[in-house]
Structures are given as C-alpha cells and as structure tokens.
CSV table of C-alpha atoms in Angstrom, one decimal:
chain,number,residue,atom,x,y,z
K,30,GLU,CA,90.1,74.8,80.3
K,31,TYR,CA,89.7,76.1,83.8
K,32,ASP,CA,92.7,74.1,85.0
K,33,SER,CA,95.1,75.5,82.3
K,34,ALA,CA,95.1,79.2,83.1
K,35,LEU,CA,97.9,81.1,84.6
K,36,VAL,CA,96.6,83.8,87.0
K,37,THR,CA,97.9,86.5,89.3
K,38,VAL,CA,96.7,86.3,92.9
K,39,ARG,CA,96.6,89.4,95.1
K,40,ILE,CA,96.4,88.9,98.9
K,41,ARG,CA,96.2,91.6,101.5
K,42,LEU,CA,97.3,90.7,105.1
K,43,LEU,CA,96.7,92.7,108.2
K,44,VAL,CA,99.1,91.9,111.1
K,45,PRO,CA,97.7,93.7,114.2
K,46,PRO,CA,99.9,95.8,116.5
K,47,GLY,CA,101.9,93.6,118.8
K,48,GLY,CA,101.5,90.6,116.5
K,49,LYS,CA,103.7,88.7,114.2
K,50,GLY,CA,102.8,87.2,110.8
K,51,VAL,CA,104.4,84.3,109.1
K,52,LEU,CA,103.9,84.0,105.3
K,53,ARG,CA,104.5,80.3,104.3
K,54,PRO,CA,105.1,79.5,100.7
K,55,PRO,CA,102.7,77.2,98.9
K,56,SER,CA,103.9,73.6,98.4
K,57,HIS,CA,104.1,73.9,94.6
K,58,ALA,CA,106.4,76.2,92.7
K,59,VAL,CA,105.1,79.3,90.9
K,60,LYS,CA,107.2,81.9,89.1
K,61,ARG,CA,107.0,85.1,91.1
K,62,PHE,CA,106.2,86.3,94.6
K,63,SER,CA,106.4,89.9,95.7
K,64,ILE,CA,105.4,91.7,98.9
K,65,LYS,CA,104.9,95.4,99.7
K,66,TYR,CA,103.6,97.2,102.8
K,67,ALA,CA,101.5,100.3,103.5
K,68,LEU,CA,103.7,103.3,104.3
K,69,SER,CA,101.0,104.6,106.6
K,70,MET,CA,98.0,102.8,108.2
K,71,PRO,CA,94.8,103.7,106.3
K,72,ASP,CA,91.4,104.1,108.0
K,73,LEU,CA,90.7,100.3,108.4
K,74,LEU,CA,87.7,100.8,110.8
K,75,GLY,CA,86.1,103.2,108.3
K,76,ALA,CA,86.7,100.7,105.4
K,77,LYS,CA,85.3,97.8,107.5
K,78,SER,CA,82.2,99.8,108.4
K,79,ALA,CA,81.6,100.8,104.8
K,80,ALA,CA,82.2,97.3,103.5
K,81,ASP,CA,79.8,95.9,106.0
K,82,ASP,CA,77.1,98.4,105.1
K,83,GLU,CA,77.4,97.7,101.4
K,84,CYS,CA,77.2,94.0,102.0
K,85,ILE,CA,74.1,94.3,104.0
K,86,ASN,CA,72.5,96.5,101.4
K,87,ARG,CA,73.4,94.1,98.6
K,88,ARG,CA,72.0,91.2,100.5
K,89,GLU,CA,68.7,93.0,101.4
K,90,ALA,CA,68.4,94.0,97.7
K,91,ARG,CA,68.9,90.4,96.7
K,92,LEU,CA,71.5,91.4,94.2
K,93,GLY,CA,72.8,87.8,93.8
K,94,PHE,CA,71.7,85.0,91.6
K,95,PRO,CA,68.7,82.7,92.3
K,96,TYR,CA,70.8,79.7,91.1
K,97,SER,CA,74.2,78.2,91.1
K,98,TRP,CA,75.9,75.7,88.7
K,99,GLU,CA,76.6,72.3,90.2
K,100,TYR,CA,78.3,69.3,88.7
K,101,ASP,CA,76.5,65.9,88.5
K,102,ARG,CA,79.2,63.3,88.9
K,103,ILE,CA,77.0,60.4,87.9
K,104,ASN,CA,75.9,61.9,84.6
K,105,SER,CA,79.1,64.0,84.1
K,106,ARG,CA,77.2,67.1,83.3
K,107,TRP,CA,76.7,70.6,84.8
K,108,TYR,CA,73.2,71.6,85.8
K,109,ARG,CA,71.5,74.8,87.2
K,110,LEU,CA,70.5,74.4,90.8
K,111,ARG,CA,67.7,76.8,91.9
K,112,SER,CA,68.0,78.4,95.3
K,113,SER,CA,65.3,80.1,97.5
K,114,LYS,CA,67.7,82.9,98.2
K,115,SER,CA,70.0,84.9,96.0
K,116,ILE,CA,73.5,83.6,96.2
K,117,GLY,CA,76.8,85.0,94.8
K,118,THR,CA,76.1,88.5,96.1
K,119,PRO,CA,79.6,89.9,96.0
K,120,CYS,CA,80.6,91.2,99.4
K,121,LEU,CA,84.0,92.7,99.5
K,122,SER,CA,86.6,92.1,102.3
K,123,PHE,CA,87.2,95.5,103.9
K,124,LEU,CA,90.9,95.1,103.0
K,125,PHE,CA,89.9,95.5,99.4
K,126,HIS,CA,87.3,98.2,99.9
K,127,PRO,CA,87.6,101.2,97.4
K,128,MET,CA,88.2,103.5,100.5
K,129,LEU,CA,91.6,101.9,100.5
K,130,ASN,CA,92.4,102.4,96.8
K,131,ASP,CA,94.7,105.4,97.6
K,132,ILE,CA,97.1,103.5,99.9
K,133,SER,CA,100.7,104.6,99.6
K,134,TRP,CA,102.7,101.4,99.3
K,135,SER,CA,106.4,100.6,99.6
K,136,ARG,CA,108.3,99.4,96.6
K,137,SER,CA,107.5,95.7,95.9
K,138,ARG,CA,110.2,93.3,97.2
K,139,ASP,CA,110.7,90.1,95.2
K,140,ILE,CA,110.6,87.1,97.6
K,141,THR,CA,110.6,84.4,95.0
K,142,GLN,CA,114.0,83.1,95.9
K,143,THR,CA,113.0,82.9,99.6
K,144,PHE,CA,109.8,81.0,98.7
K,145,THR,CA,111.6,78.7,96.2
K,146,GLU,CA,113.9,77.6,99.1
K,147,GLY,CA,110.8,76.9,101.3
K,148,ILE,CA,111.7,79.6,103.8
K,149,ASP,CA,108.9,81.3,105.8
K,150,GLU,CA,108.7,85.1,105.5
K,151,VAL,CA,108.2,86.7,108.9
K,152,ILE,CA,106.3,90.0,108.8
K,153,ALA,CA,105.9,92.7,111.4
K,154,PRO,CA,102.7,94.5,112.3
K,155,GLY,CA,101.2,96.4,109.4
K,156,LEU,CA,99.2,96.1,106.2
K,157,TYR,CA,100.7,94.0,103.4
K,158,GLU,CA,99.9,93.1,99.8
K,159,VAL,CA,101.4,89.9,98.4
K,160,THR,CA,101.3,89.2,94.7
K,161,ILE,CA,101.7,85.8,93.3
K,162,GLY,CA,102.3,85.7,89.6
K,163,ASN,CA,101.8,82.8,87.1
K,164,TRP,CA,99.8,80.7,89.5
K,165,GLN,CA,98.7,77.6,87.6
K,166,LEU,CA,95.0,76.7,88.1
K,167,GLU,CA,94.4,73.1,88.8
K,168,LYS,CA,91.4,70.8,88.9
K,169,GLU,CA,89.4,70.9,92.0
K,170,VAL,CA,90.3,68.3,94.6
K,171,GLU,CA,87.5,65.9,95.2
K,172,SER,CA,86.7,64.0,98.4
K,173,ALA,CA,84.6,60.8,98.7
K,174,GLU,CA,81.6,63.0,99.8
K,175,GLY,CA,81.9,65.4,96.8
K,176,ARG,CA,83.5,68.8,96.6
K,177,THR,CA,85.9,69.7,99.4
K,178,GLY,CA,85.0,73.4,98.8
K,179,ASN,CA,81.5,72.8,100.3
K,180,LEU,CA,81.4,75.3,103.3
K,181,TYR,CA,78.9,73.1,105.3
K,182,GLU,CA,81.3,70.1,105.1
K,183,TYR,CA,84.3,72.3,105.8
K,184,VAL,CA,82.8,73.8,108.9
K,185,LYS,CA,81.5,70.5,110.2
K,186,LYS,CA,84.8,68.7,109.7
K,187,ASN,CA,87.1,71.5,110.8
K,188,GLY,CA,85.0,73.0,113.6
K,189,SER,CA,85.7,76.5,112.5
K,190,PRO,CA,84.8,79.1,115.2
K,191,TYR,CA,84.7,81.8,112.6
K,192,CYS,CA,81.4,80.9,110.8
K,193,ARG,CA,79.0,83.7,111.7
K,194,ASP,CA,76.0,81.5,112.2
K,195,GLU,CA,76.8,77.8,112.5
K,196,ASN,CA,73.0,76.9,112.2
K,197,SER,CA,72.8,78.4,108.7
K,198,PHE,CA,76.5,78.2,107.8
K,199,GLU,CA,76.2,81.6,106.2
K,200,TRP,CA,79.7,82.9,105.3
K,201,ASP,CA,80.8,86.3,106.5
K,202,ILE,CA,83.5,87.7,104.2
K,203,ASN,CA,85.3,89.1,107.2
K,204,ASP,CA,85.8,85.6,108.6
K,205,ALA,CA,88.6,85.2,106.0
K,206,THR,CA,90.5,87.9,107.9
K,207,HIS,CA,90.6,85.7,110.9
K,208,ILE,CA,91.3,82.4,109.1
K,209,ILE,CA,94.3,83.9,107.2
C-alpha cells in the first residue's frame, strides 16, 4: 500500500548570505534526522541556468505524459484523465542539478534528539542537505472540495506570490526554493 512504506527524504536548503534559516521538526516522530553542509559554495548560478534550460527543452519537446491518474471518489476507482498538454515533465530543482553532484559535504550530524525534543535547528548561511530516514507515508489528507494537493486550490486559498503565472497556475520548480 502507498501508505505503508518507509522512505528516506532528502532536502536541500539554501540560506542566502546575511540570512538565517530555522529548520522546524515535523509534528510526528520519525526515526532519524541528519544534516550536513557544503564545505565550499558550488556554482549555484550555473546550476540554476542549466536546470532552467533543461526544463524549457523538456517542456518544448513535450516529454511528459498526455494523461494523469485521478481518483473518482463517488465510484471509488482510479481513472485516466487525458490532458491537452504533456504533464509530469520532470524539471529538476537547481539544488539537485547534476552540476552539483561533486559537492564536498561536511560529515553528517545527527539531529534526531533535537527534533525529538521539538527544538528548532537554527542554520547559518550556506547550502545544507537534510536527510530524514524511516519517514512513514500516510494517506493523502482530503478536504471537502477534493484533494488538498491541487495546486489551483492551494494558490487560490493561500494567495501564494510565488506561482509563476497565476492565470495558468503553471508551477515553476524554482518556486519551491522560495516557499521553503
């Protein structure tokens, strides 16, 4: 079942010069949290430019899928929903671009105890990678209007200023950098 798997989640955080980051633990317990930081700052502008170019090329080549799977709550069945444009085109956040595969990282520091106690982890400017081990997948939270993961509803309800085009509600992968 999709809600019975234990997964490892890897998150990269960029705290800009002069900034301060606060890493807040999730409300439910997991088994292991660790954090490490880049020993030197990689070419982030180059990685962002390369990731943007690759994303544009993938979208123009329509390398996604012309359908998505949706759940019919009335009939309790999954069905294939056709789309006029290719969706699911994987665009990579520049923080995970292959240009950054050779980052020299510090040793991982276990912050499980800090998070278990509900204490925020304050982080200085730099590039970080947080690993959360044994994360238990759960069933999707439902709202009265349907899935809460629907981007259109999310942007409308939350008034996110980071949606690239609020008329089309097209998601830009780099928006996540600002939201985090």
